[in-house]
PDB file of C-alpha atoms in Angstrom:
ATOM      1  CA  GLU A   1      66.326 133.218 126.781  1.00 96.00           C
ATOM      2  CA  VAL A   2      67.947 130.461 124.768  1.00 97.00           C
ATOM      3  CA  GLN A   3      71.462 130.012 126.099  1.00 98.00           C
ATOM      4  CA  LEU A   4      74.464 127.708 126.098  1.00 98.00           C
ATOM      5  CA  VAL A   5      77.184 128.137 128.715  1.00 98.00           C
ATOM      6  CA  GLU A   6      80.418 126.166 128.541  1.00 98.00           C
ATOM      7  CA  SER A   7      82.749 125.427 131.395  1.00 98.00           C
ATOM      8  CA  GLY A   8      85.669 123.173 132.284  1.00 98.00           C
ATOM      9  CA  GLY A   9      88.463 124.633 130.176  1.00 97.00           C
ATOM     10  CA  GLY A  10      91.915 125.223 131.535  1.00 98.00           C
ATOM     11  CA  LEU A  11      95.633 124.472 131.267  1.00 98.00           C
ATOM     12  CA  VAL A  12      96.594 120.804 130.998  1.00 98.00           C
ATOM     13  CA  GLN A  13      99.817 119.015 130.213  1.00 98.00           C
ATOM     14  CA  PRO A  14     100.239 116.949 127.018  1.00 98.00           C
ATOM     15  CA  GLY A  15      98.768 113.526 127.586  1.00 98.00           C
ATOM     16  CA  GLY A  16      96.374 114.806 130.185  1.00 98.00           C
ATOM     17  CA  SER A  17      92.579 114.827 130.323  1.00 98.00           C
ATOM     18  CA  LEU A  18      89.846 117.405 130.643  1.00 98.00           C
ATOM     19  CA  ARG A  19      86.064 117.308 130.686  1.00 98.00           C
ATOM     20  CA  LEU A  20      84.108 120.174 129.196  1.00 98.00           C
ATOM     21  CA  SER A  21      80.494 120.844 130.057  1.00 98.00           C
ATOM     22  CA  CYS A  22      77.801 122.859 128.360  1.00 98.00           C
ATOM     23  CA  ALA A  23      74.655 123.921 130.207  1.00 98.00           C
ATOM     24  CA  ALA A  24      71.618 124.546 128.051  1.00 98.00           C
ATOM     25  CA  SER A  25      68.596 126.667 128.966  1.00 98.00           C
ATOM     26  CA  GLY A  26      65.580 128.276 127.400  1.00 98.00           C
ATOM     27  CA  PHE A  27      64.755 125.402 125.007  1.00 97.00           C
ATOM     28  CA  THR A  28      63.878 121.713 124.977  1.00 97.00           C
ATOM     29  CA  PHE A  29      67.400 120.329 125.001  1.00 98.00           C
ATOM     30  CA  SER A  30      66.344 116.751 124.309  1.00 97.00           C
ATOM     31  CA  SER A  31      64.894 117.729 120.934  1.00 96.00           C
ATOM     32  CA  TYR A  32      68.148 118.896 119.361  1.00 96.00           C
ATOM     33  CA  TRP A  33      71.362 117.498 117.961  1.00 96.00           C
ATOM     34  CA  MET A  34      74.256 119.121 119.717  1.00 98.00           C
ATOM     35  CA  SER A  35      77.845 119.660 118.668  1.00 98.00           C
ATOM     36  CA  TRP A  36      81.305 120.846 119.749  1.00 98.00           C
ATOM     37  CA  VAL A  37      83.244 123.203 117.449  1.00 98.00           C
ATOM     38  CA  ARG A  38      86.722 124.479 118.234  1.00 98.00           C
ATOM     39  CA  GLN A  39      88.911 127.364 117.154  1.00 98.00           C
ATOM     40  CA  ALA A  40      92.650 127.366 117.597  1.00 98.00           C
ATOM     41  CA  PRO A  41      94.268 130.730 118.399  1.00 97.00           C
ATOM     42  CA  GLY A  42      94.106 133.011 115.387  1.00 96.00           C
ATOM     43  CA  LYS A  43      92.635 130.237 113.200  1.00 98.00           C
ATOM     44  CA  GLY A  44      89.314 129.269 111.680  1.00 98.00           C
ATOM     45  CA  LEU A  45      86.518 127.054 112.934  1.00 98.00           C
ATOM     46  CA  GLU A  46      86.791 123.254 113.121  1.00 98.00           C
ATOM     47  CA  TRP A  47      83.906 120.879 113.769  1.00 98.00           C
ATOM     48  CA  VAL A  48      84.777 118.342 116.476  1.00 98.00           C
ATOM     49  CA  ALA A  49      81.768 116.121 117.253  1.00 98.00           C
ATOM     50  CA  ASN A  50      77.984 115.703 116.979  1.00 96.00           C
ATOM     51  CA  ILE A  51      75.569 113.791 119.168  1.00 97.00           C
ATOM     52  CA  LYS A  52      71.976 112.838 118.372  1.00 96.00           C
ATOM     53  CA  GLU A  53      68.987 114.100 120.388  1.00 95.00           C
ATOM     54  CA  ASP A  54      68.768 110.916 122.500  1.00 95.00           C
ATOM     55  CA  GLY A  55      72.476 110.294 122.689  1.00 95.00           C
ATOM     56  CA  SER A  56      72.259 107.104 120.600  1.00 96.00           C
ATOM     57  CA  LYS A  57      74.613 108.266 117.838  1.00 96.00           C
ATOM     58  CA  SER A  58      77.792 110.351 117.831  1.00 97.00           C
ATOM     59  CA  TYR A  59      80.298 111.343 115.182  1.00 97.00           C
ATOM     60  CA  TYR A  60      83.846 112.767 115.369  1.00 98.00           C
ATOM     61  CA  VAL A  61      86.473 114.447 113.239  1.00 98.00           C
ATOM     62  CA  ASP A  62      89.259 111.962 112.552  1.00 98.00           C
ATOM     63  CA  SER A  63      91.866 113.898 114.559  1.00 98.00           C
ATOM     64  CA  VAL A  64      90.000 113.275 117.850  1.00 98.00           C
ATOM     65  CA  LYS A  65      88.560 109.798 117.268  1.00 98.00           C
ATOM     66  CA  GLY A  66      89.539 107.428 120.062  1.00 97.00           C
ATOM     67  CA  ARG A  67      90.588 110.325 122.310  1.00 98.00           C
ATOM     68  CA  PHE A  68      87.468 112.450 122.724  1.00 98.00           C
ATOM     69  CA  ALA A  69      83.964 111.360 123.717  1.00 98.00           C
ATOM     70  CA  ILE A  70      80.827 113.470 123.389  1.00 98.00           C
ATOM     71  CA  SER A  71      77.904 112.693 125.679  1.00 98.00           C
ATOM     72  CA  ARG A  72      74.792 114.313 127.047  1.00 98.00           C
ATOM     73  CA  ASP A  73      72.412 114.137 130.012  1.00 98.00           C
ATOM     74  CA  ASN A  74      69.000 115.256 128.867  1.00 98.00           C
ATOM     75  CA  ALA A  75      67.664 115.217 132.419  1.00 98.00           C
ATOM     76  CA  LYS A  76      70.297 117.812 133.322  1.00 98.00           C
ATOM     77  CA  ASN A  77      70.112 119.754 130.015  1.00 98.00           C
ATOM     78  CA  SER A  78      73.835 119.268 129.669  1.00 98.00           C
ATOM     79  CA  LEU A  79      76.364 118.367 126.992  1.00 98.00           C
ATOM     80  CA  TYR A  80      79.845 117.071 127.691  1.00 98.00           C
ATOM     81  CA  LEU A  81      83.161 116.499 125.965  1.00 98.00           C
ATOM     82  CA  GLN A  82      85.595 114.143 127.617  1.00 98.00           C
ATOM     83  CA  MET A  83      89.080 114.839 126.188  1.00 98.00           C
ATOM     84  CA  ASN A  84      91.843 112.357 126.797  1.00 98.00           C
ATOM     85  CA  SER A  85      95.440 112.028 125.567  1.00 98.00           C
ATOM     86  CA  LEU A  86      95.480 115.756 124.871  1.00 98.00           C
ATOM     87  CA  ARG A  87      97.993 117.194 122.432  1.00 98.00           C
ATOM     88  CA  ALA A  88      99.337 120.684 121.839  1.00 98.00           C
ATOM     89  CA  GLU A  89      97.253 120.864 118.680  1.00 98.00           C
ATOM     90  CA  ASP A  90      94.069 120.503 120.740  1.00 98.00           C
ATOM     91  CA  THR A  91      94.703 123.981 122.125  1.00 98.00           C
ATOM     92  CA  ALA A  92      91.625 126.045 121.196  1.00 98.00           C
ATOM     93  CA  VAL A  93      88.476 127.737 122.280  1.00 98.00           C
ATOM     94  CA  TYR A  94      85.765 125.036 122.371  1.00 98.00           C
ATOM     95  CA  TYR A  95      82.224 126.044 121.612  1.00 98.00           C
ATOM     96  CA  CYS A  96      79.076 124.014 122.135  1.00 98.00           C
ATOM     97  CA  ALA A  97      76.461 124.620 119.466  1.00 98.00           C
ATOM     98  CA  ARG A  98      72.875 123.639 118.796  1.00 98.00           C
ATOM     99  CA  GLY A  99      71.941 122.030 115.527  1.00 96.00           C
ATOM    100  CA  ILE A 100      68.967 123.321 113.550  1.00 91.00           C
ATOM    101  CA  ILE A 101      67.511 120.919 111.022  1.00 85.00           C
ATOM    102  CA  VAL A 102      65.253 121.618 108.064  1.00 81.00           C
ATOM    103  CA  VAL A 103      63.434 118.585 106.756  1.00 78.00           C
ATOM    104  CA  SER A 104      64.543 117.451 103.266  1.00 78.00           C
ATOM    105  CA  TYR A 105      68.012 118.950 103.639  1.00 80.00           C
ATOM    106  CA  SER A 106      71.229 117.172 104.710  1.00 81.00           C
ATOM    107  CA  GLY A 107      72.674 117.769 108.103  1.00 89.00           C
ATOM    108  CA  PHE A 108      72.217 120.878 110.161  1.00 92.00           C
ATOM    109  CA  ALA A 109      73.433 124.414 110.751  1.00 96.00           C
ATOM    110  CA  PHE A 110      74.515 125.694 114.152  1.00 98.00           C
ATOM    111  CA  ASP A 111      71.965 128.258 115.237  1.00 97.00           C
ATOM    112  CA  ILE A 112      72.924 128.825 118.879  1.00 98.00           C
ATOM    113  CA  TRP A 113      76.507 129.005 120.164  1.00 98.00           C
ATOM    114  CA  GLY A 114      77.939 129.271 123.630  1.00 98.00           C
ATOM    115  CA  GLN A 115      80.577 131.833 124.567  1.00 98.00           C
ATOM    116  CA  GLY A 116      83.338 129.217 124.480  1.00 98.00           C
ATOM    117  CA  THR A 117      85.776 127.766 126.963  1.00 98.00           C
ATOM    118  CA  THR A 118      89.538 127.837 126.440  1.00 98.00           C
ATOM    119  CA  VAL A 119      91.685 124.727 126.534  1.00 98.00           C
ATOM    120  CA  THR A 120      95.421 125.109 126.585  1.00 98.00           C
ATOM    121  CA  VAL A 121      97.662 122.047 126.253  1.00 98.00           C
ATOM    122  CA  SER A 122     101.200 122.853 127.281  1.00 97.00           C
ATOM    123  CA  SER A 123     103.944 121.699 129.589  1.00 95.00           C
TER     124      SER A 123
ATOM    125  CA  GLU B   1      86.179 115.259 103.034  1.00 97.00           C
ATOM    126  CA  VAL B   2      84.535 118.245 101.423  1.00 98.00           C
ATOM    127  CA  VAL B   3      86.941 121.137 101.164  1.00 98.00           C
ATOM    128  CA  LEU B   4      85.416 124.648 101.204  1.00 98.00           C
ATOM    129  CA  THR B   5      87.442 127.488  99.688  1.00 98.00           C
ATOM    130  CA  GLN B   6      86.332 131.069 100.323  1.00 98.00           C
ATOM    131  CA  SER B   7      87.358 134.113  98.369  1.00 98.00           C
ATOM    132  CA  PRO B   8      88.627 136.591  99.038  1.00 97.00           C
ATOM    133  CA  ASP B   9      90.580 135.958 102.240  1.00 98.00           C
ATOM    134  CA  PHE B  10      90.476 139.629 103.118  1.00 98.00           C
ATOM    135  CA  GLN B  11      88.569 142.634 101.810  1.00 97.00           C
ATOM    136  CA  SER B  12      88.696 146.310 102.777  1.00 97.00           C
ATOM    137  CA  VAL B  13      85.359 147.979 101.965  1.00 96.00           C
ATOM    138  CA  THR B  14      83.599 151.269 102.428  1.00 96.00           C
ATOM    139  CA  PRO B  15      80.184 151.683 104.077  1.00 96.00           C
ATOM    140  CA  LYS B  16      77.206 151.347 101.744  1.00 96.00           C
ATOM    141  CA  GLU B  17      79.305 149.262  99.337  1.00 96.00           C
ATOM    142  CA  LYS B  18      77.910 145.945  98.103  1.00 97.00           C
ATOM    143  CA  VAL B  19      79.971 142.985  99.217  1.00 97.00           C
ATOM    144  CA  THR B  20      80.129 139.495  97.732  1.00 98.00           C
ATOM    145  CA  ILE B  21      81.886 136.559  99.348  1.00 98.00           C
ATOM    146  CA  THR B  22      82.086 133.256  97.554  1.00 98.00           C
ATOM    147  CA  CYS B  23      82.455 129.724  98.856  1.00 98.00           C
ATOM    148  CA  ARG B  24      83.406 126.870  96.508  1.00 98.00           C
ATOM    149  CA  ALA B  25      83.023 123.223  97.510  1.00 98.00           C
ATOM    150  CA  SER B  26      85.352 120.471  96.292  1.00 98.00           C
ATOM    151  CA  GLN B  27      82.321 118.352  95.420  1.00 97.00           C
ATOM    152  CA  SER B  28      78.574 118.911  95.084  1.00 97.00           C
ATOM    153  CA  ILE B  29      76.870 119.547  98.389  1.00 96.00           C
ATOM    154  CA  GLY B  30      73.377 120.423  97.228  1.00 95.00           C
ATOM    155  CA  SER B  31      72.095 123.306  99.320  1.00 95.00           C
ATOM    156  CA  SER B  32      73.522 122.268 102.670  1.00 95.00           C
ATOM    157  CA  LEU B  33      75.745 125.298 102.999  1.00 97.00           C
ATOM    158  CA  HIS B  34      75.510 127.794 105.861  1.00 98.00           C
ATOM    159  CA  TRP B  35      77.086 131.184 106.594  1.00 98.00           C
ATOM    160  CA  TYR B  36      78.263 132.619 109.901  1.00 98.00           C
ATOM    161  CA  GLN B  37      79.579 135.957 111.108  1.00 98.00           C
ATOM    162  CA  GLN B  38      82.206 136.157 113.838  1.00 98.00           C
ATOM    163  CA  LYS B  39      83.295 139.453 115.369  1.00 98.00           C
ATOM    164  CA  PRO B  40      86.532 139.717 117.367  1.00 95.00           C
ATOM    165  CA  ASP B  41      86.293 137.940 120.755  1.00 95.00           C
ATOM    166  CA  GLN B  42      82.731 136.788 120.063  1.00 98.00           C
ATOM    167  CA  SER B  43      81.093 133.495 119.203  1.00 98.00           C
ATOM    168  CA  PRO B  44      80.016 132.858 115.586  1.00 98.00           C
ATOM    169  CA  LYS B  45      76.479 133.857 114.662  1.00 98.00           C
ATOM    170  CA  LEU B  46      74.331 132.126 112.046  1.00 98.00           C
ATOM    171  CA  LEU B  47      73.333 134.364 109.141  1.00 98.00           C
ATOM    172  CA  ILE B  48      72.082 132.070 106.370  1.00 98.00           C
ATOM    173  CA  LYS B  49      71.155 128.405 106.476  1.00 96.00           C
ATOM    174  CA  TYR B  50      70.797 125.965 103.575  1.00 96.00           C
ATOM    175  CA  ALA B  51      72.342 128.377 101.076  1.00 97.00           C
ATOM    176  CA  SER B  52      69.567 130.971 100.945  1.00 97.00           C
ATOM    177  CA  GLN B  53      67.339 130.803 104.030  1.00 96.00           C
ATOM    178  CA  SER B  54      67.763 133.867 106.201  1.00 96.00           C
ATOM    179  CA  PHE B  55      68.032 133.147 109.887  1.00 96.00           C
ATOM    180  CA  SER B  56      65.685 134.824 112.326  1.00 95.00           C
ATOM    181  CA  GLY B  57      66.721 138.301 113.383  1.00 96.00           C
ATOM    182  CA  VAL B  58      69.434 138.737 110.718  1.00 98.00           C
ATOM    183  CA  PRO B  59      69.267 142.081 108.915  1.00 97.00           C
ATOM    184  CA  SER B  60      67.754 141.894 105.418  1.00 97.00           C
ATOM    185  CA  ARG B  61      70.937 143.265 103.822  1.00 98.00           C
ATOM    186  CA  PHE B  62      72.422 139.764 104.195  1.00 98.00           C
ATOM    187  CA  SER B  63      71.439 137.194 101.577  1.00 98.00           C
ATOM    188  CA  GLY B  64      72.757 133.918 100.249  1.00 98.00           C
ATOM    189  CA  SER B  65      72.555 132.027  96.989  1.00 98.00           C
ATOM    190  CA  GLY B  66      73.924 129.044  95.134  1.00 98.00           C
ATOM    191  CA  SER B  67      73.762 125.271  95.010  1.00 97.00           C
ATOM    192  CA  GLY B  68      75.983 122.361  94.086  1.00 97.00           C
ATOM    193  CA  THR B  69      79.565 123.681  94.389  1.00 98.00           C
ATOM    194  CA  ASP B  70      79.308 127.480  94.153  1.00 98.00           C
ATOM    195  CA  PHE B  71      77.765 129.706  96.808  1.00 98.00           C
ATOM    196  CA  THR B  72      77.630 133.389  97.524  1.00 98.00           C
ATOM    197  CA  LEU B  73      77.005 135.568 100.580  1.00 98.00           C
ATOM    198  CA  THR B  74      75.961 139.108  99.657  1.00 98.00           C
ATOM    199  CA  ILE B  75      75.797 142.125 101.906  1.00 98.00           C
ATOM    200  CA  LYS B  76      73.614 144.602 100.010  1.00 96.00           C
ATOM    201  CA  SER B  77      74.798 147.827 101.614  1.00 95.00           C
ATOM    202  CA  LEU B  78      77.659 147.427 104.083  1.00 96.00           C
ATOM    203  CA  GLU B  79      77.425 148.980 107.539  1.00 97.00           C
ATOM    204  CA  ALA B  80      80.282 149.640 109.945  1.00 96.00           C
ATOM    205  CA  GLU B  81      78.979 146.945 112.319  1.00 96.00           C
ATOM    206  CA  ASP B  82      79.507 144.313 109.610  1.00 97.00           C
ATOM    207  CA  ALA B  83      83.263 144.341 110.186  1.00 97.00           C
ATOM    208  CA  ALA B  84      83.895 140.671 111.014  1.00 98.00           C
ATOM    209  CA  THR B  85      85.138 137.353 109.695  1.00 98.00           C
ATOM    210  CA  TYR B  86      82.605 135.305 107.685  1.00 98.00           C
ATOM    211  CA  TYR B  87      82.708 131.537 107.400  1.00 98.00           C
ATOM    212  CA  CYS B  88      80.823 129.076 105.227  1.00 98.00           C
ATOM    213  CA  HIS B  89      80.050 125.550 106.531  1.00 98.00           C
ATOM    214  CA  GLN B  90      78.787 122.398 104.835  1.00 98.00           C
ATOM    215  CA  SER B  91      76.619 119.765 106.466  1.00 96.00           C
ATOM    216  CA  THR B  92      76.095 117.404 103.566  1.00 95.00           C
ATOM    217  CA  SER B  93      78.630 114.851 104.697  1.00 94.00           C
ATOM    218  CA  LEU B  94      80.843 114.092 107.661  1.00 96.00           C
ATOM    219  CA  PRO B  95      83.196 115.483 108.676  1.00 97.00           C
ATOM    220  CA  TYR B  96      81.415 118.821 108.693  1.00 97.00           C
ATOM    221  CA  THR B  97      83.837 121.422 107.355  1.00 98.00           C
ATOM    222  CA  PHE B  98      84.229 125.160 107.292  1.00 98.00           C
ATOM    223  CA  GLY B  99      85.807 127.538 104.827  1.00 98.00           C
ATOM    224  CA  GLN B 100      88.985 129.284 105.926  1.00 98.00           C
ATOM    225  CA  GLY B 101      87.164 132.574 106.556  1.00 98.00           C
ATOM    226  CA  THR B 102      86.884 135.951 104.878  1.00 98.00           C
ATOM    227  CA  LYS B 103      87.853 138.971 106.938  1.00 98.00           C
ATOM    228  CA  LEU B 104      85.986 142.201 106.147  1.00 97.00           C
ATOM    229  CA  GLU B 105      87.604 145.470 107.161  1.00 96.00           C
ATOM    230  CA  ILE B 106      85.704 148.708 107.012  1.00 94.00           C
ATOM    231  CA  LYS B 107      87.653 151.618 105.496  1.00 92.00           C
TER     232      LYS B 107
END
């Protein structure tokens, strides 16, 4: 079964750090772009970051640039999000998602999503 | 940044009714527009990719159309299980962006 399972969420004080993990199974992890998408309480979806299949390229939404770092370990079938200098506005459910690409189109859709892990930034 | 605007924000519909949700982009995005369904306390699920390509396992009552700046998600004959919030998403340019969501309530 194709599956993504996030972990590492929790309560953290403003300015603190947290590292999220996403364990992939049931597919060839190293063949896919991967992403983090978040959802603040009662709000819509917000794309956070993408990372290329081999980890050589990554992209971020402006609001997290310089504070968050996406990475992956293809040997461990795992995706990570290192979050530093956390702010109250980073409070959200964080989903990892797999990118599905169709040749001749731009970018990718998210075809597999994890169940999410909750990050709460509060003093 | 490409801004996606969905309409309506909320719709109350009866079973078997035909439902149309629109997504308008602030600039042309070709066909790189995708649709998701999210039920309460669940992760989003992909319904349609690249404007009109049905995703595997999605019921045939869901279809998508459009290109450029105007896109539509159609539910041919609504079922009670379709109560959810629906989001569009563009992947033409970074940052990837989502519409604000359309909540469907079943009467």
